[in-house]
mmCIF file of C-alpha atoms in Angstrom:
data_model
loop_
_atom_site.group_PDB
_atom_site.id
_atom_site.type_symbol
_atom_site.label_atom_id
_atom_site.label_comp_id
_atom_site.label_asym_id
_atom_site.label_seq_id
_atom_site.Cartn_x
_atom_site.Cartn_y
_atom_site.Cartn_z
ATOM 1 C CA THR Z 1 32.669 -17.126 -5.280
ATOM 2 C CA LEU Z 2 30.466 -18.363 -2.426
ATOM 3 C CA ARG Z 3 27.982 -21.148 -3.117
ATOM 4 C CA ALA Z 4 25.379 -22.557 -0.744
ATOM 5 C CA HIS Z 5 21.845 -21.561 -1.754
ATOM 6 C CA ALA Z 6 19.765 -24.085 -3.698
ATOM 7 C CA GLY Z 7 18.385 -21.386 -5.999
ATOM 8 C CA PRO Z 8 18.675 -17.688 -6.855
ATOM 9 C CA VAL Z 9 19.973 -15.320 -4.167
ATOM 10 C CA THR Z 10 17.433 -12.527 -3.701
ATOM 11 C CA SER Z 11 18.894 -10.340 -0.953
ATOM 12 C CA LEU Z 12 22.102 -9.455 0.861
ATOM 13 C CA ALA Z 13 22.961 -7.498 3.997
ATOM 14 C CA LEU Z 14 26.497 -6.639 5.101
ATOM 15 C CA ASP Z 15 27.324 -5.507 8.625
ATOM 16 C CA ARG Z 16 29.002 -2.134 8.972
ATOM 17 C CA ALA Z 17 32.250 -3.719 10.191
ATOM 18 C CA GLY Z 18 32.492 -5.698 6.963
ATOM 19 C CA GLU Z 19 32.923 -8.974 8.848
ATOM 20 C CA ARG Z 20 29.600 -10.745 8.289
ATOM 21 C CA ALA Z 21 27.315 -11.039 5.286
ATOM 22 C CA TYR Z 22 23.761 -12.382 5.335
ATOM 23 C CA THR Z 23 22.045 -13.684 2.204
ATOM 24 C CA GLY Z 24 18.463 -14.782 1.540
ATOM 25 C CA GLY Z 25 17.170 -16.810 -1.358
ATOM 26 C CA LEU Z 26 14.293 -18.510 -3.107
ATOM 27 C CA ASP Z 27 15.193 -21.667 -1.172
ATOM 28 C CA SER Z 28 13.656 -19.934 1.922
ATOM 29 C CA THR Z 29 16.952 -19.998 3.843
ATOM 30 C CA ILE Z 30 19.219 -17.308 5.247
ATOM 31 C CA ARG Z 31 22.964 -17.944 5.104
ATOM 32 C CA VAL Z 32 25.554 -16.310 7.356
ATOM 33 C CA TRP Z 33 29.019 -15.766 5.859
ATOM 34 C CA ASP Z 34 32.346 -14.936 7.476
ATOM 35 C CA ILE Z 35 33.789 -12.343 5.096
ATOM 36 C CA LEU Z 36 37.206 -12.296 6.752
ATOM 37 C CA ALA Z 37 37.569 -16.020 6.048
ATOM 38 C CA CYS Z 38 37.426 -15.226 2.337
ATOM 39 C CA VAL Z 39 40.728 -13.328 2.487
ATOM 40 C CA GLY Z 40 43.449 -15.440 0.911
ATOM 41 C CA ARG Z 41 41.166 -18.417 0.391
ATOM 42 C CA GLU Z 42 41.810 -20.617 -2.641
ATOM 43 C CA THR Z 43 39.052 -22.249 -4.679
ATOM 44 C CA TYR Z 44 39.840 -25.793 -3.551
ATOM 45 C CA ASP Z 45 40.752 -25.146 0.086
ATOM 46 C CA ALA Z 46 39.506 -27.589 2.730
ATOM 47 C CA MET Z 47 35.841 -27.308 3.753
ATOM 48 C CA GLY Z 48 36.943 -26.578 7.313
ATOM 49 C CA THR Z 49 37.884 -23.106 6.194
ATOM 50 C CA TYR Z 50 34.708 -22.492 4.176
ATOM 51 C CA PRO Z 51 33.232 -19.070 5.046
ATOM 52 C CA LEU Z 52 29.633 -20.331 5.489
ATOM 53 C CA LYS Z 53 29.014 -20.118 9.233
ATOM 54 C CA GLN Z 54 25.292 -20.795 9.555
ATOM 55 C CA THR Z 55 22.254 -21.866 7.572
ATOM 56 C CA VAL Z 56 19.021 -20.483 9.008
ATOM 57 C CA VAL Z 57 15.860 -22.435 8.175
ATOM 58 C CA SER Z 58 13.026 -20.333 9.570
ATOM 59 C CA HIS Z 59 10.836 -19.236 6.670
ATOM 60 C CA THR Z 60 8.672 -21.506 4.538
ATOM 61 C CA ASP Z 61 8.894 -19.518 1.308
ATOM 62 C CA ALA Z 62 11.275 -17.203 -0.540
ATOM 63 C CA VAL Z 63 13.192 -14.582 1.447
ATOM 64 C CA TRP Z 64 12.752 -11.322 -0.448
ATOM 65 C CA CYS Z 65 14.581 -8.792 1.681
ATOM 66 C CA LEU Z 66 17.073 -8.503 4.561
ATOM 67 C CA ALA Z 67 17.889 -5.449 6.689
ATOM 68 C CA LEU Z 68 20.394 -5.030 9.550
ATOM 69 C CA SER Z 69 19.807 -2.521 12.324
ATOM 70 C CA ASP Z 70 23.490 -2.149 13.279
ATOM 71 C CA THR Z 71 23.888 1.364 11.855
ATOM 72 C CA VAL Z 72 20.813 2.858 13.546
ATOM 73 C CA ALA Z 73 21.115 0.817 16.765
ATOM 74 C CA ALA Z 74 24.743 1.721 17.508
ATOM 75 C CA ALA Z 75 23.993 5.232 18.794
ATOM 76 C CA SER Z 76 21.231 4.085 21.142
ATOM 77 C CA GLY Z 77 22.897 0.921 22.421
ATOM 78 C CA ALA Z 78 20.033 -1.228 21.170
ATOM 79 C CA THR Z 79 20.613 -4.858 20.235
ATOM 80 C CA THR Z 80 21.585 -5.374 16.607
ATOM 81 C CA LEU Z 81 18.844 -7.255 14.776
ATOM 82 C CA LEU Z 82 18.523 -8.777 11.338
ATOM 83 C CA ALA Z 83 15.053 -8.479 9.822
ATOM 84 C CA SER Z 84 13.918 -10.763 6.999
ATOM 85 C CA ALA Z 85 10.819 -10.406 4.834
ATOM 86 C CA SER Z 86 9.430 -13.533 3.219
ATOM 87 C CA ALA Z 87 6.797 -14.613 0.729
ATOM 88 C CA ASP Z 88 5.307 -16.695 3.562
ATOM 89 C CA GLY Z 89 3.847 -13.420 4.893
ATOM 90 C CA THR Z 90 6.115 -13.026 7.928
ATOM 91 C CA ILE Z 91 8.915 -10.776 9.049
ATOM 92 C CA LYS Z 92 11.413 -12.602 11.249
ATOM 93 C CA LEU Z 93 13.722 -10.797 13.670
ATOM 94 C CA PHE Z 94 17.063 -12.373 14.586
ATOM 95 C CA ASP Z 95 19.561 -11.350 17.256
ATOM 96 C CA VAL Z 96 22.972 -11.285 15.536
ATOM 97 C CA ALA Z 97 25.050 -9.771 18.347
ATOM 98 C CA GLU Z 98 27.162 -12.942 18.617
ATOM 99 C CA GLY Z 99 27.743 -13.293 14.882
ATOM 100 C CA VAL Z 100 25.041 -15.925 14.333
ATOM 101 C CA CYS Z 101 21.275 -15.624 13.908
ATOM 102 C CA LYS Z 102 19.103 -16.385 16.937
ATOM 103 C CA LEU Z 103 15.378 -16.074 16.290
ATOM 104 C CA ARG Z 104 13.878 -13.431 18.526
ATOM 105 C CA SER Z 105 10.345 -12.894 17.234
ATOM 106 C CA ALA Z 106 8.089 -12.869 14.191
ATOM 107 C CA LEU Z 107 5.765 -10.156 12.917
ATOM 108 C CA ARG Z 108 2.643 -10.872 10.888
ATOM 109 C CA ARG Z 109 -0.338 -8.744 10.038
ATOM 110 C CA GLU Z 110 -3.636 -9.569 11.675
ATOM 111 C CA GLU Z 111 -6.217 -11.954 10.259
ATOM 112 C CA GLY Z 112 -8.371 -10.271 7.659
ATOM 113 C CA ALA Z 113 -5.537 -8.148 6.292
ATOM 114 C CA GLY Z 114 -5.185 -10.501 3.335
ATOM 115 C CA ASP Z 115 -2.306 -12.685 2.234
ATOM 116 C CA TRP Z 116 -0.176 -9.798 1.011
ATOM 117 C CA ALA Z 117 3.478 -10.575 1.693
ATOM 118 C CA PRO Z 118 6.139 -8.084 2.836
ATOM 119 C CA THR Z 119 8.442 -6.896 0.056
ATOM 120 C CA GLY Z 120 10.636 -4.138 1.532
ATOM 121 C CA LEU Z 121 12.281 -3.308 4.865
ATOM 122 C CA GLY Z 122 13.753 -0.178 6.418
ATOM 123 C CA TRP Z 123 14.844 0.532 9.986
ATOM 124 C CA VAL Z 124 13.629 3.863 11.383
ATOM 125 C CA PRO Z 125 16.760 5.784 12.486
ATOM 126 C CA GLN Z 126 14.869 8.165 14.771
ATOM 127 C CA ALA Z 127 13.718 5.172 16.849
ATOM 128 C CA GLY Z 128 17.257 3.886 17.430
ATOM 129 C CA GLY Z 129 16.689 0.428 16.014
ATOM 130 C CA ARG Z 130 13.415 -0.174 17.835
ATOM 131 C CA ARG Z 131 11.052 0.415 14.918
ATOM 132 C CA LEU Z 132 10.947 -1.235 11.523
ATOM 133 C CA ALA Z 133 9.127 -0.015 8.421
ATOM 134 C CA VAL Z 134 7.770 -2.700 6.099
ATOM 135 C CA GLY Z 135 6.371 -2.390 2.584
ATOM 136 C CA TYR Z 136 3.714 -4.860 1.386
ATOM 137 C CA GLN Z 137 2.248 -6.237 -1.807
ATOM 138 C CA ASP Z 138 -1.018 -4.361 -1.216
ATOM 139 C CA SER Z 139 0.716 -1.034 -1.872
ATOM 140 C CA GLY Z 140 0.792 -0.064 1.819
ATOM 141 C CA ALA Z 141 3.527 0.221 4.441
ATOM 142 C CA ARG Z 142 3.471 -0.396 8.182
ATOM 143 C CA VAL Z 143 5.769 0.646 11.026
ATOM 144 C CA TRP Z 144 6.310 -1.987 13.717
ATOM 145 C CA ASP Z 145 7.652 -1.647 17.257
ATOM 146 C CA VAL Z 146 10.044 -4.598 17.351
ATOM 147 C CA GLU Z 147 10.199 -4.614 21.154
ATOM 148 C CA THR Z 148 6.465 -5.186 21.595
ATOM 149 C CA GLY Z 149 5.563 -6.648 18.205
ATOM 150 C CA VAL Z 150 2.799 -4.054 17.833
ATOM 151 C CA ALA Z 151 2.067 -2.058 14.677
ATOM 152 C CA VAL Z 152 2.322 1.634 15.539
ATOM 153 C CA MET Z 153 1.623 3.229 12.154
ATOM 154 C CA ASP Z 154 0.015 2.369 8.822
ATOM 155 C CA CYS Z 155 1.057 4.300 5.711
ATOM 156 C CA ARG Z 156 -1.542 3.824 3.010
ATOM 157 C CA SER Z 157 -2.360 5.304 -0.345
ATOM 158 C CA GLY Z 158 -5.147 3.731 -2.318
ATOM 159 C CA GLU Z 159 -4.721 5.945 -5.357
ATOM 160 C CA SER Z 160 -3.698 3.144 -7.663
ATOM 161 C CA PHE Z 161 -4.148 -0.101 -5.699
ATOM 162 C CA ASP Z 162 -6.183 -2.480 -7.855
ATOM 163 C CA GLY Z 163 -6.122 -5.613 -5.728
ATOM 164 C CA THR Z 164 -3.307 -7.224 -7.728
ATOM 165 C CA LEU Z 165 0.468 -7.516 -7.475
ATOM 166 C CA GLY Z 166 0.684 -4.939 -10.247
ATOM 167 C CA THR Z 167 0.623 -2.134 -7.675
ATOM 168 C CA GLN Z 168 2.829 -3.652 -4.952
ATOM 169 C CA ILE Z 169 5.671 -1.886 -3.174
ATOM 170 C CA ASN Z 170 9.041 -3.084 -4.465
ATOM 171 C CA ALA Z 171 11.293 -1.088 -2.129
ATOM 172 C CA ILE Z 172 11.138 1.433 0.694
ATOM 173 C CA LEU Z 173 13.546 4.037 1.995
ATOM 174 C CA VAL Z 174 13.448 5.683 5.434
ATOM 175 C CA HIS Z 175 15.201 9.041 5.692
ATOM 176 C CA PRO Z 176 17.762 9.200 8.540
ATOM 177 C CA THR Z 177 16.892 12.704 9.777
ATOM 178 C CA LEU Z 178 13.465 13.590 8.367
ATOM 179 C CA PRO Z 179 10.180 11.855 9.313
ATOM 180 C CA LEU Z 180 9.941 10.595 5.762
ATOM 181 C CA LEU Z 181 9.302 7.193 4.185
ATOM 182 C CA ILE Z 182 9.612 6.802 0.412
ATOM 183 C CA SER Z 183 8.104 3.835 -1.412
ATOM 184 C CA ALA Z 184 8.751 2.481 -4.926
ATOM 185 C CA HIS Z 185 5.861 0.744 -6.673
ATOM 186 C CA GLU Z 186 5.355 -1.800 -9.430
ATOM 187 C CA ASP Z 187 2.932 0.543 -11.219
ATOM 188 C CA ARG Z 188 5.615 3.249 -11.706
ATOM 189 C CA TRP Z 189 4.694 5.404 -8.694
ATOM 190 C CA ILE Z 190 7.031 6.831 -6.068
ATOM 191 C CA ARG Z 191 5.275 7.978 -2.897
ATOM 192 C CA PHE Z 192 6.317 10.082 0.079
ATOM 193 C CA PHE Z 193 4.795 9.400 3.510
ATOM 194 C CA ASP Z 194 5.015 11.392 6.730
ATOM 195 C CA ILE Z 195 6.179 8.600 9.014
ATOM 196 C CA ALA Z 196 4.918 10.485 12.072
ATOM 197 C CA THR Z 197 1.289 10.472 10.896
ATOM 198 C CA GLY Z 198 1.184 7.842 8.139
ATOM 199 C CA THR Z 199 -0.131 10.408 5.660
ATOM 200 C CA CYS Z 200 0.821 10.227 1.997
ATOM 201 C CA ILE Z 201 2.127 13.730 1.310
ATOM 202 C CA HIS Z 202 3.197 13.336 -2.320
ATOM 203 C CA SER Z 203 2.855 10.888 -5.228
ATOM 204 C CA MET Z 204 4.606 11.007 -8.575
ATOM 205 C CA ARG Z 205 5.147 8.822 -11.618
ATOM 206 C CA GLY Z 206 8.805 7.974 -11.172
ATOM 207 C CA HIS Z 207 9.580 5.833 -14.223
ATOM 208 C CA LEU Z 208 8.149 4.533 -17.480
ATOM 209 C CA ASP Z 209 7.992 1.022 -16.011
ATOM 210 C CA ALA Z 210 8.078 -0.577 -12.549
ATOM 211 C CA VAL Z 211 10.271 1.201 -9.973
ATOM 212 C CA THR Z 212 12.579 -1.457 -8.554
ATOM 213 C CA SER Z 213 14.895 0.131 -5.986
ATOM 214 C CA LEU Z 214 15.738 3.254 -3.992
ATOM 215 C CA ALA Z 215 19.025 4.477 -2.523
ATOM 216 C CA LEU Z 216 19.805 7.568 -0.442
ATOM 217 C CA SER Z 217 22.933 9.596 -1.188
ATOM 218 C CA PRO Z 218 25.498 10.136 1.605
ATOM 219 C CA SER Z 219 24.476 13.791 1.847
ATOM 220 C CA THR Z 220 20.818 12.667 2.383
ATOM 221 C CA THR Z 221 19.613 15.545 0.165
ATOM 222 C CA THR Z 222 19.027 13.376 -2.911
ATOM 223 C CA PHE Z 223 18.020 9.808 -3.595
ATOM 224 C CA ALA Z 224 18.253 7.535 -6.604
ATOM 225 C CA SER Z 225 15.640 5.260 -8.116
ATOM 226 C CA THR Z 226 15.914 2.538 -10.753
ATOM 227 C CA GLY Z 227 13.321 0.855 -12.916
ATOM 228 C CA HIS Z 228 12.600 -1.787 -15.485
ATOM 229 C CA ASP Z 229 12.707 1.009 -18.064
ATOM 230 C CA CYS Z 230 16.514 0.664 -17.718
ATOM 231 C CA SER Z 231 16.872 4.174 -16.332
ATOM 232 C CA MET Z 232 18.368 5.599 -13.159
ATOM 233 C CA ARG Z 233 16.951 8.834 -11.822
ATOM 234 C CA TRP Z 234 18.186 11.150 -9.110
ATOM 235 C CA TRP Z 235 15.658 13.151 -7.088
ATOM 236 C CA ASP Z 236 15.867 16.186 -4.831
ATOM 237 C CA VAL Z 237 14.348 15.135 -1.495
ATOM 238 C CA ALA Z 238 13.067 18.582 -0.530
ATOM 239 C CA GLN Z 239 11.696 19.643 -3.923
ATOM 240 C CA ARG Z 240 10.638 16.118 -4.991
ATOM 241 C CA ARG Z 241 11.760 16.627 -8.549
ATOM 242 C CA CYS Z 242 14.090 14.749 -10.863
ATOM 243 C CA VAL Z 243 17.489 16.444 -11.155
ATOM 244 C CA GLN Z 244 19.199 13.887 -13.406
ATOM 245 C CA GLU Z 245 18.300 10.883 -15.523
ATOM 246 C CA TYR Z 246 20.586 8.307 -17.063
ATOM 247 C CA THR Z 247 19.571 5.325 -19.186
ATOM 248 C CA THR Z 248 21.854 2.308 -18.911
ATOM 249 C CA HIS Z 249 21.779 -1.509 -18.953
ATOM 250 C CA ARG Z 250 19.894 -3.550 -21.522
ATOM 251 C CA ALA Z 251 16.437 -4.949 -20.930
ATOM 252 C CA LYS Z 252 16.213 -8.713 -20.638
ATOM 253 C CA GLY Z 253 13.004 -10.656 -20.155
ATOM 254 C CA ALA Z 254 11.029 -7.398 -19.779
ATOM 255 C CA GLU Z 255 13.242 -6.424 -16.818
ATOM 256 C CA GLY Z 256 15.778 -3.616 -16.592
ATOM 257 C CA ILE Z 257 17.685 -2.486 -13.496
ATOM 258 C CA TRP Z 258 17.120 -4.475 -10.312
ATOM 259 C CA THR Z 259 18.954 -2.508 -7.658
ATOM 260 C CA CYS Z 260 21.358 0.361 -6.931
ATOM 261 C CA ALA Z 261 23.553 1.597 -4.088
ATOM 262 C CA PHE Z 262 25.691 4.574 -3.107
ATOM 263 C CA GLN Z 263 29.134 4.203 -1.607
ATOM 264 C CA SER Z 264 28.979 5.967 1.741
ATOM 265 C CA GLY Z 265 30.915 9.176 2.307
ATOM 266 C CA ALA Z 266 33.031 7.483 4.982
ATOM 267 C CA ASP Z 267 33.953 4.613 2.660
ATOM 268 C CA ALA Z 268 34.748 6.991 -0.154
ATOM 269 C CA GLY Z 269 36.859 9.310 1.969
ATOM 270 C CA ALA Z 270 34.376 12.104 1.313
ATOM 271 C CA SER Z 271 31.666 13.738 3.375
ATOM 272 C CA SER Z 272 29.478 15.093 0.591
ATOM 273 C CA GLU Z 273 28.164 14.242 -2.848
ATOM 274 C CA GLU Z 274 31.647 14.627 -4.293
ATOM 275 C CA GLY Z 275 33.724 11.502 -4.769
ATOM 276 C CA GLY Z 276 32.721 7.939 -4.177
ATOM 277 C CA LEU Z 277 30.853 5.523 -6.381
ATOM 278 C CA PHE Z 278 27.317 4.674 -7.382
ATOM 279 C CA ALA Z 279 26.526 1.106 -8.455
ATOM 280 C CA SER Z 280 23.675 -0.500 -10.380
ATOM 281 C CA ALA Z 281 22.876 -4.127 -11.208
ATOM 282 C CA GLY Z 282 20.614 -5.198 -14.045
ATOM 283 C CA ALA Z 283 18.787 -8.130 -15.557
ATOM 284 C CA ASP Z 284 21.446 -8.136 -18.278
ATOM 285 C CA GLY Z 285 23.850 -9.648 -15.731
ATOM 286 C CA VAL Z 286 26.003 -6.528 -15.559
ATOM 287 C CA VAL Z 287 27.050 -4.464 -12.530
ATOM 288 C CA LYS Z 288 27.995 -0.892 -13.445
ATOM 289 C CA LEU Z 289 29.991 1.580 -11.365
ATOM 290 C CA PHE Z 290 29.654 5.347 -11.776
ATOM 291 C CA GLY Z 291 31.832 8.088 -10.327
ATOM 292 C CA ARG Z 292 30.189 10.987 -8.492
ATOM 293 C CA GLY Z 293 31.426 14.506 -8.410
#
């Protein structure tokens, strides 16, 4: 058990080598952890061996989301960056090449765009770690060039936006090979955007309550969504239809499932949908693991 935040932990990012973990919380800080230092550590070991390596105080409000670019940047040789989205309205970019966070730049929408905070992050694989997609509370998404700090694309759909947080984006997913951005909304919608043009190409009611998270399968042909209706649904990317639904977890405080994740094919020793695990975490305090195959 690792303790450092002064409140709930809201986000986590793990580097692909499994050596560093980054956590964000309601206390507005980002913590950097040495995972390897946890191996063999006892509860009451000396503080000199404690795995917390850095506390980053950069935001002024809750950190909602973290995203590392190491997977998409590796092929292009781009610098690995950690992006953080905060309730203070900013996205901060940190250089983590040396294992610690060094602030590189900050992204914020222009004056007049409202006080809508960023809520979801996704690196654009086709850009080799140089572009970042961001979802916002006003139900829109924006693609930023992190080298120049300029917004290069706006993805908007005003079908259901009512000027409140009831229609915000809760999560986004950027497809690794297709020019496709998928957004999950508080008002039950799942939307598909052409990331090359910013056009909304499909909208569908994904759940009976707020859609909370999205995860792409290792094969990239299907993705999963979760919601506060306590259900998990699997969707065919090409046909945009639900191929399986499973209700699990118990609702607590009007909330159901918070997040989900696939075990990658490489981690599972498989290169397709067969094998591996799928995980979900809910408001009931339970993490559930499901076998695939």
